[in-house]
Short mmCIF file of C-alpha atoms and ligand atoms in Angstrom, two decimals:
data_model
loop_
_atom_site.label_atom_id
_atom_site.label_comp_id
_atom_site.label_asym_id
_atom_site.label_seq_id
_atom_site.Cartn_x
_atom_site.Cartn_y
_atom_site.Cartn_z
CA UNK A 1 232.34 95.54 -36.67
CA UNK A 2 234.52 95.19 -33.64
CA UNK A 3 237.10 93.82 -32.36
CA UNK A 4 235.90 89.80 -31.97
CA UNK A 5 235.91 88.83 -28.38
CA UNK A 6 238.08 85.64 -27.94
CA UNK A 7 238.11 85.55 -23.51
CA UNK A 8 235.09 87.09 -21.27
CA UNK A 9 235.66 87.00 -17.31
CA UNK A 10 232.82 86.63 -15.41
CA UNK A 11 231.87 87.90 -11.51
CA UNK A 12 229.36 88.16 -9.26
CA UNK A 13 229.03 91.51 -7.06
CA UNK A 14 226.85 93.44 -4.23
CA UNK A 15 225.10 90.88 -2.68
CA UNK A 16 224.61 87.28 -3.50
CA UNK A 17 221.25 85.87 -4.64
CA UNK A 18 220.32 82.33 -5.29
CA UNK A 19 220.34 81.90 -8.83
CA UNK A 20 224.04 83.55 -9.15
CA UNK A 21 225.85 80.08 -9.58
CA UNK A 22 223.04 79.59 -12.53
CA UNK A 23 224.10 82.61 -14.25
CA UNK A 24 227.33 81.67 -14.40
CA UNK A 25 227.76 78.45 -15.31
CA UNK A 26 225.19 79.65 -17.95
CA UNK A 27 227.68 82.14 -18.86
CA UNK A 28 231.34 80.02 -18.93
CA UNK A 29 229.10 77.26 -20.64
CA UNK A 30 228.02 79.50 -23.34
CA UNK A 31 231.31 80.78 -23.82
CA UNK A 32 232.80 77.78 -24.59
CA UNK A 33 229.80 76.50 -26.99
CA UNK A 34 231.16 79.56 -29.42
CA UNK A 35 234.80 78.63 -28.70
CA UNK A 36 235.42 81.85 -26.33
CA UNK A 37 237.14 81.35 -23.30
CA UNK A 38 235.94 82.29 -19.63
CA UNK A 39 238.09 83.39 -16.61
CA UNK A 40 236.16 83.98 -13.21
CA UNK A 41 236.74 86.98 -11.22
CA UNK A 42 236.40 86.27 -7.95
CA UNK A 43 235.28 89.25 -5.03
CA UNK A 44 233.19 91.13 -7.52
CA UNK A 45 234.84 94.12 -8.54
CA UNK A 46 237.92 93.98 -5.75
CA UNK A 47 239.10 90.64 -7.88
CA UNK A 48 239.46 92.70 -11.04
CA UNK A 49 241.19 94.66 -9.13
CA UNK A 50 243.52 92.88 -7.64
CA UNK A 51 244.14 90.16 -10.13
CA UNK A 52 241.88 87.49 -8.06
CA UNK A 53 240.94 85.13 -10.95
CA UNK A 54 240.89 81.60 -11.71
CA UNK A 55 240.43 79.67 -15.24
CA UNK A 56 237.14 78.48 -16.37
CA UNK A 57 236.40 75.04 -17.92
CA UNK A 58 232.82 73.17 -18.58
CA UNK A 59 233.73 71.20 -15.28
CA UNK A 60 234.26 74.53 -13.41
CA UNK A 61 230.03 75.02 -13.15
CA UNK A 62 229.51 71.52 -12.82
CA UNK A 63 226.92 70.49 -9.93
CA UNK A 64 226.50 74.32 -9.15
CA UNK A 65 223.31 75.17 -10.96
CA UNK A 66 221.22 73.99 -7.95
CA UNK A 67 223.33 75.59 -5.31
CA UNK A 68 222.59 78.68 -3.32
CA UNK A 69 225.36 81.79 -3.16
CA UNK A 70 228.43 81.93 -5.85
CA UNK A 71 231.38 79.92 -6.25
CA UNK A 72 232.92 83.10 -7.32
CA UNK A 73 232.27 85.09 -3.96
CA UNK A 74 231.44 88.95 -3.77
CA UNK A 75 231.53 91.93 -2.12
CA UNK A 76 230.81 95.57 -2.59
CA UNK A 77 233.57 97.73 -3.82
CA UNK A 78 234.40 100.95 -2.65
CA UNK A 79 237.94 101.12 -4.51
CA UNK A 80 236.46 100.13 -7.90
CA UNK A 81 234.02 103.35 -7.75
CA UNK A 82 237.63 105.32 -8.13
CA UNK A 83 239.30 105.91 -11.43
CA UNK A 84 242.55 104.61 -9.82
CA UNK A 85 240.31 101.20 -8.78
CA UNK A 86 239.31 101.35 -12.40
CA UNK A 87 242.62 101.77 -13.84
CA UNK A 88 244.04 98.55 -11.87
CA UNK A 89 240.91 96.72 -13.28
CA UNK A 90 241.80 97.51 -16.72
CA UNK A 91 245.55 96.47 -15.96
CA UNK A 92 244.18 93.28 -14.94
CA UNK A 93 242.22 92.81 -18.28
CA UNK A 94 245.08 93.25 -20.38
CA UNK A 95 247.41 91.19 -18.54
CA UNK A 96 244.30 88.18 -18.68
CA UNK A 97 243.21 89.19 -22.41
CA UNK A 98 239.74 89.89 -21.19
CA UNK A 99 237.99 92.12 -23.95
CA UNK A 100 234.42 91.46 -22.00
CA UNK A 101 233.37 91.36 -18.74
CA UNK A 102 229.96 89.95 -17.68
CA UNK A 103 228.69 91.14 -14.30
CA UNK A 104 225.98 89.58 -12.58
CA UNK A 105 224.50 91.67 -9.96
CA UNK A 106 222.03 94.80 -8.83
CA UNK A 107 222.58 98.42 -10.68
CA UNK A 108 225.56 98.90 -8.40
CA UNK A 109 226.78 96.23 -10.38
CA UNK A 110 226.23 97.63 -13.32
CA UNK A 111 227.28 101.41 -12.67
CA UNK A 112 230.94 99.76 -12.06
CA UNK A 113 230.47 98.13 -15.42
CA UNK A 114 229.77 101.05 -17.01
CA UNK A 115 232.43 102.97 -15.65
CA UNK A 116 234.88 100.72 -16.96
CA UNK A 117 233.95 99.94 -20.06
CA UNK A 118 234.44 104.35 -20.54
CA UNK A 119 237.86 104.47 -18.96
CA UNK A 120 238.74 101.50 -21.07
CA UNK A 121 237.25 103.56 -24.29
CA UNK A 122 239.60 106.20 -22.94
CA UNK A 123 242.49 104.69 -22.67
CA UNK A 124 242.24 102.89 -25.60
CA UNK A 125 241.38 99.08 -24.44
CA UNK A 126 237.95 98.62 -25.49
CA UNK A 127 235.83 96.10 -23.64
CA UNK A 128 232.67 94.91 -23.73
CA UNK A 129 230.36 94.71 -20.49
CA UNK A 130 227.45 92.96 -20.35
CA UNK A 131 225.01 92.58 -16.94
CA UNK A 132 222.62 90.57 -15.76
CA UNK A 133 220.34 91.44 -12.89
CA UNK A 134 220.32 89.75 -9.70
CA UNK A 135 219.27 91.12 -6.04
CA UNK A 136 217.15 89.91 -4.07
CA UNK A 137 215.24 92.91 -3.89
CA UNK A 138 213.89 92.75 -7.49
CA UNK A 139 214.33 96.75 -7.49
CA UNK A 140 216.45 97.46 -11.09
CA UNK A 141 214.85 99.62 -12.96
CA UNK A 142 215.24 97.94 -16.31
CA UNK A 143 214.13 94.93 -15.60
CA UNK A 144 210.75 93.15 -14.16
CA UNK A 145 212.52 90.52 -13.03
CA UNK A 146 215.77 90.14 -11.57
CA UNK A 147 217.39 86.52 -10.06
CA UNK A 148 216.56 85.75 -6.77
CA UNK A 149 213.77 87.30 -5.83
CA UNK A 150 211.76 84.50 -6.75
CA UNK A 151 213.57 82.23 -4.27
CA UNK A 152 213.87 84.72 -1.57
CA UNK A 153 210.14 84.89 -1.63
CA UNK A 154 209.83 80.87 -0.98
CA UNK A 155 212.29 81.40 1.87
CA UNK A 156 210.36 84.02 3.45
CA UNK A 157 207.58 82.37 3.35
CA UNK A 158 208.48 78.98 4.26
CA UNK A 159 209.70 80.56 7.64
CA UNK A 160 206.48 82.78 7.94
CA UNK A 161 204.50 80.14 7.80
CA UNK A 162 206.65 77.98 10.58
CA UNK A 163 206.08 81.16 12.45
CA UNK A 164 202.22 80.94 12.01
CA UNK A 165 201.93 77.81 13.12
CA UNK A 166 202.96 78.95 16.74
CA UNK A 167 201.55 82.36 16.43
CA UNK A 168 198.35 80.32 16.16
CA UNK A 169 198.72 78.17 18.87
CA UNK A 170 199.38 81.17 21.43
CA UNK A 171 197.07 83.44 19.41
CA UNK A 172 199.73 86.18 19.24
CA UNK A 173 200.85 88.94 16.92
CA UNK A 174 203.90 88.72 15.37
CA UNK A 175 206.00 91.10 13.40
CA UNK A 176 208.08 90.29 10.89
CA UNK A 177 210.65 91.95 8.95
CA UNK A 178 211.86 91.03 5.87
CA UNK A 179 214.54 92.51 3.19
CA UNK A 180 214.41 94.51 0.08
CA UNK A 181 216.65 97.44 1.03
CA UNK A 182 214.43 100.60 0.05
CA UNK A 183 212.39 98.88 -2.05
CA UNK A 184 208.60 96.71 -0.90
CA UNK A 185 208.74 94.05 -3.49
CA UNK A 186 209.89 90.98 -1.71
CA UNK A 187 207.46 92.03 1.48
CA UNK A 188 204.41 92.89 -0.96
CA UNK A 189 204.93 89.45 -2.58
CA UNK A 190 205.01 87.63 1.09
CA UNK A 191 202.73 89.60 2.28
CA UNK A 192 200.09 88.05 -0.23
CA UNK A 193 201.10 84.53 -0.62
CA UNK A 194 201.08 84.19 3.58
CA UNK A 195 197.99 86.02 4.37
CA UNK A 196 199.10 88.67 5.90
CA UNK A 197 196.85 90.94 8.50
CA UNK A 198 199.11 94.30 7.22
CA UNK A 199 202.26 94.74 5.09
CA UNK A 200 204.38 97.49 5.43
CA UNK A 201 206.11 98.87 2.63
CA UNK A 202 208.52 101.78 1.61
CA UNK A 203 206.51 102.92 -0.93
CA UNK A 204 203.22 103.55 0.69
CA UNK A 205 203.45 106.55 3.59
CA UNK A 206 202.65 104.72 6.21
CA UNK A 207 199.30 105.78 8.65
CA UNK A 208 199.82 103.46 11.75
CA UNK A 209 196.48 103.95 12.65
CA UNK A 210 194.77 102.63 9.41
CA UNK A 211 197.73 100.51 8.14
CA UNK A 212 198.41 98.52 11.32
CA UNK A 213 195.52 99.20 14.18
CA UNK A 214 192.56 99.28 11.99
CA UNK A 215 193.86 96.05 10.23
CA UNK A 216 194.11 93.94 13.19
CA UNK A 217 191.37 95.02 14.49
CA UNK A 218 189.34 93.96 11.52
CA UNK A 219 190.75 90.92 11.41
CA UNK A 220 189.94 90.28 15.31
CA UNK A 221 186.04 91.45 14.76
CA UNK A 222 186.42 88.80 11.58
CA UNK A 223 187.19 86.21 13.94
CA UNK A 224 190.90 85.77 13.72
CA UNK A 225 192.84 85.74 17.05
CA UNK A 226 196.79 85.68 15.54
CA UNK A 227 198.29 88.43 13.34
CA UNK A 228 201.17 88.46 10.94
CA UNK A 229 202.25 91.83 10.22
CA UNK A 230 205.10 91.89 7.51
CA UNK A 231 207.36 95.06 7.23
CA UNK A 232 209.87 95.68 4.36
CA UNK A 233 213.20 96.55 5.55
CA UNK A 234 212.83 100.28 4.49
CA UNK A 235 209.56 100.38 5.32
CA UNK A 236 210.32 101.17 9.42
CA UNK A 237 211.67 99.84 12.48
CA UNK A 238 210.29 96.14 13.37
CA UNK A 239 210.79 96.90 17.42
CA UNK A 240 209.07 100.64 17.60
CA UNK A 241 206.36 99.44 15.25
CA UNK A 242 205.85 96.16 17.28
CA UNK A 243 206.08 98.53 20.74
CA UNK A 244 203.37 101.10 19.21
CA UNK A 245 201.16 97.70 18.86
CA UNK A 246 201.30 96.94 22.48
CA UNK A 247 200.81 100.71 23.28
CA UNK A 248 197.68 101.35 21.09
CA UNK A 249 196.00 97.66 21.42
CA UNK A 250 197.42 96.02 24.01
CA UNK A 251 199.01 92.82 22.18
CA UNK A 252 202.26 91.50 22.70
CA UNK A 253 203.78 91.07 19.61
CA UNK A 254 207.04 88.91 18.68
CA UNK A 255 209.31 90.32 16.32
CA UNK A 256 211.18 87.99 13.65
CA UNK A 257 213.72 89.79 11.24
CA UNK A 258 214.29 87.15 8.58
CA UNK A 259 217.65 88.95 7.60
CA UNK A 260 220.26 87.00 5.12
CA UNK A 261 218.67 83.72 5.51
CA UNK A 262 216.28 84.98 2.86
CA UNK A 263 219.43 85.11 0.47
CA UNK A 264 220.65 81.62 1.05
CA UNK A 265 219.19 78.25 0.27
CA UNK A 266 218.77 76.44 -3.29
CA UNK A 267 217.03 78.65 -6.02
CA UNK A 268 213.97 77.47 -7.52
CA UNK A 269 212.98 76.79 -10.88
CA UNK A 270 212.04 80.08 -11.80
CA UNK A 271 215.39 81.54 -10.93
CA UNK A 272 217.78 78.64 -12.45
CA UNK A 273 215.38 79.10 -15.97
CA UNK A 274 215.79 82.89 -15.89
CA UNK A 275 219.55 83.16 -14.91
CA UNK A 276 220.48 80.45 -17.11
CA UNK A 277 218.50 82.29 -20.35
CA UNK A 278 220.15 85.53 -19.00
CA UNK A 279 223.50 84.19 -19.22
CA UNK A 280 223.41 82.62 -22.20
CA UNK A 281 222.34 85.62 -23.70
CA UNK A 282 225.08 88.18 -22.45
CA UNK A 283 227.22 86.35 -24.10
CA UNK A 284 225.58 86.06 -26.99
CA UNK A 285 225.63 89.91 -27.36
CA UNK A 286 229.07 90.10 -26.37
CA UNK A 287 229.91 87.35 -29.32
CA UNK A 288 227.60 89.80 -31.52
CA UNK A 289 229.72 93.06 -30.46
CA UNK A 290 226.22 93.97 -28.71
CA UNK A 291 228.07 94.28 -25.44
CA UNK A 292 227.21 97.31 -23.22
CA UNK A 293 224.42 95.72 -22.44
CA UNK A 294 221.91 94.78 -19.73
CA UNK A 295 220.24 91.31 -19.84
CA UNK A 296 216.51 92.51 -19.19
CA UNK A 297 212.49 91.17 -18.57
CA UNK A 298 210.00 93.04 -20.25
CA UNK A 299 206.56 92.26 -20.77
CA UNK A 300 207.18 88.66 -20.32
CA UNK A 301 209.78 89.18 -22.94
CA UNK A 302 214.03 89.06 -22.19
CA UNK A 303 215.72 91.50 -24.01
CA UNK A 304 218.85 93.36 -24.11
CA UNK A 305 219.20 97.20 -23.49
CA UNK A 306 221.89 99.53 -23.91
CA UNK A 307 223.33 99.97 -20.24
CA UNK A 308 222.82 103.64 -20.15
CA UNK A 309 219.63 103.52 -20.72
CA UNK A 310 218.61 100.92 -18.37
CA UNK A 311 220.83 102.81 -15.47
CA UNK A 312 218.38 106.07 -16.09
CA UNK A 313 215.38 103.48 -15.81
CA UNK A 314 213.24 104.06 -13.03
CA UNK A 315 211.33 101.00 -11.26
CA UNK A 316 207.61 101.99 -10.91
CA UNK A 317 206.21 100.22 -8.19
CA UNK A 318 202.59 99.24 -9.16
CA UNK A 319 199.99 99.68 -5.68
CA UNK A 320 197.68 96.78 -7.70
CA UNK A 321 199.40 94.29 -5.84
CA UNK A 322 198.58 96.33 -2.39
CA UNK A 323 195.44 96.52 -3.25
CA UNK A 324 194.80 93.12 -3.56
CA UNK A 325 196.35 92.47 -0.44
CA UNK A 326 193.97 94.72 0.90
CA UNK A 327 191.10 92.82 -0.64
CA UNK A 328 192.30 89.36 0.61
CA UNK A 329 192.75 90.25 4.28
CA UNK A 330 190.84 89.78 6.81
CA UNK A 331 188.89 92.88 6.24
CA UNK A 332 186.03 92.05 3.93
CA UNK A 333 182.65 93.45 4.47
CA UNK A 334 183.56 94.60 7.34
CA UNK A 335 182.84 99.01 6.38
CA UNK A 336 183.16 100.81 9.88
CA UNK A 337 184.12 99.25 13.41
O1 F6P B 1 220.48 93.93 -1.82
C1 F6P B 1 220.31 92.71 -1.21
C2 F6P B 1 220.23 92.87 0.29
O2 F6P B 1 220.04 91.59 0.86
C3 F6P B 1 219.16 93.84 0.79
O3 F6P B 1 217.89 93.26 0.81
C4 F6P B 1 219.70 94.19 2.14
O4 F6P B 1 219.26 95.48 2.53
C5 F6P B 1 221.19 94.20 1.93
O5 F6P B 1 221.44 93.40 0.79
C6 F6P B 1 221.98 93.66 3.08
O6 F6P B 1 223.32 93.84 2.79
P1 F6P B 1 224.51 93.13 3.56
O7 F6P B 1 224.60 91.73 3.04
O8 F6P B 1 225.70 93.94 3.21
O9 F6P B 1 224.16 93.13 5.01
#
């Protein structure tokens, strides 16, 4: 048995996703039900490290489980990836009493929690991490499904479909790029629910020719006179692959890039339900000296995995989806031009 955890601290780090605020008033709420107390660390990783806290009550997370971003703010760390940036984190813990830490954020996140909870084990401090994935991206490896993405997707295509309503009208092509960082979920996902003439993704080598010409020109000989071509951040550049579409057929295509207003806004169902389960069970493995953990979907199942082994997971990125994308577009029946 260990040591029994009496006060977790709680951040939010890499970039925020709607569903964040969920996860942690799931997680201070929690807390409190088993009589441990909460501290927020605010700045991600840079507020453990620089003592940037405040005190967590049931009030605290009130009125924030419908609300976009995180009341605790975040950032990307470059300090904390340094032993010396670990070292002041740890200082920080025992000054606050914190014997767990919950992190809620993308495998970044998590390789900072990991790191600390060793140099703690080092130096003799234990403490308990726990994580729970959220990105926008939906690209950790452990998990199916991480808070966020669900949202993000609504967002995206909320404004894709403003867009088509004017592409229509003026019977144009437009290009649209959306996040995901080096991973095609969040495009692959639009890409289906809006109809899209082509979707561009990292993960498929990309053939301009059959993946972008051939698809609009399908969908022209179908009868369609507008085109929505969706490209995943990683997947290429939005203004070359909108100027080789002029080049090759002669449209002029507008270019959209969605950027971070696909990580605001208030987070739907899905994602409040998921991060509030999630959060209530880090903290449940943290009061069950379970800690070390990731918060994880799999199989329509959450679970919790040792963080090691969900860090060496590997994501694989299932082309079924593409090819019923490929199926739904305007392409159908339609064998040779
Ligand atoms: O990881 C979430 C994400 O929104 C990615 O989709 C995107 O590539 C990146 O963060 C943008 O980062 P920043 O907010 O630092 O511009």
């Amino acid at each position: 048995m260990g040591k029994q955890v009496n006060r977790i601290g709680v951040l939010t780090s890499g970039g925020d996703a709607p569903g964040m605020n969920a996860a942690v008033r799931a997680v201070v709420r929690s807390a409190l039900s088993r009589g441990i107390d909460c501290v927020g660390i605010r700045r991600g990783w840079n507020g453990l490290i620089s003592s940037d806290f405040i005190r967590m009550d049931t009030s605290s997370v009130s009125h924030v489980v419908n609300k976009g971003g995180t009341l605790l703010y975040t950032a990307r760390s470059e300090e904390f990836r340094e032993v010396s940036g670990q070292d002041k984190a740890l200082a920080t813990c025992k000054l606050l009493g914190l014997n767990a830490i919950v992190a809620i954020g993308g495998d970044g996140t998590f390789r900072g929690a990991l790191a600390l909870s060793r140099r703690a084990a080092e130096v003799g401090y234990p403490i308990q991490v726990a994580g729970i994935p959220a990105t926008i991206d939906n690209d950790i490896g452990c998990s199916h499904y991480t808070i966020g993405f669900d949202t993000a997707c609504n967002t995206a295509i909320e404004c894709i479909d403003r867009l088509r309503d004017t592409m229509q009208s003026h019977e144009r092509c437009s290009v649209v790029e959306v996040m995901g960082r080096h991973a095609g979920y969040l495009a692959l996902y639009v890409g289906i629910s809006v109809g899209a003439t082509a979707v561009l993704i990292p993960e498929r080598e990309l053939d301009f020719e059959r993946d972008v010409v051939e698809k609009i020109r399908r969908a022209r000989l179908a009868g369609t006179t507008h085109y929505m071509v969706v490209v995943a951040e990683g997947a290429g550049n939005t203004m070359e692959i909108s100027r080789q579409i002029n080049e090759e057929i002669g449209l002029d295509p507008r270019v959209t890039v969605l950027g971070h207003i696909q990580r605001g806004g208030a987070p739907s169902a899905r994602d409040r339900e998921t991060a509030s389960r999630m959060g209530y069970m880090a903290v449940q493995a943290i009061a069950e000296n379970r800690g070390n953990c990731v918060v994880a979907t799999q199989e329509g199942r959450m679970v919790t995995m040792d963080m090691e082994e969900a860090l060496a997971m590997k994501k694989e990125f299932s082309m079924d989806r593409y090819d019923i994308l490929e199926a739904l577009t305007n392409n159908g029946g339609l064998k040779s031009l």
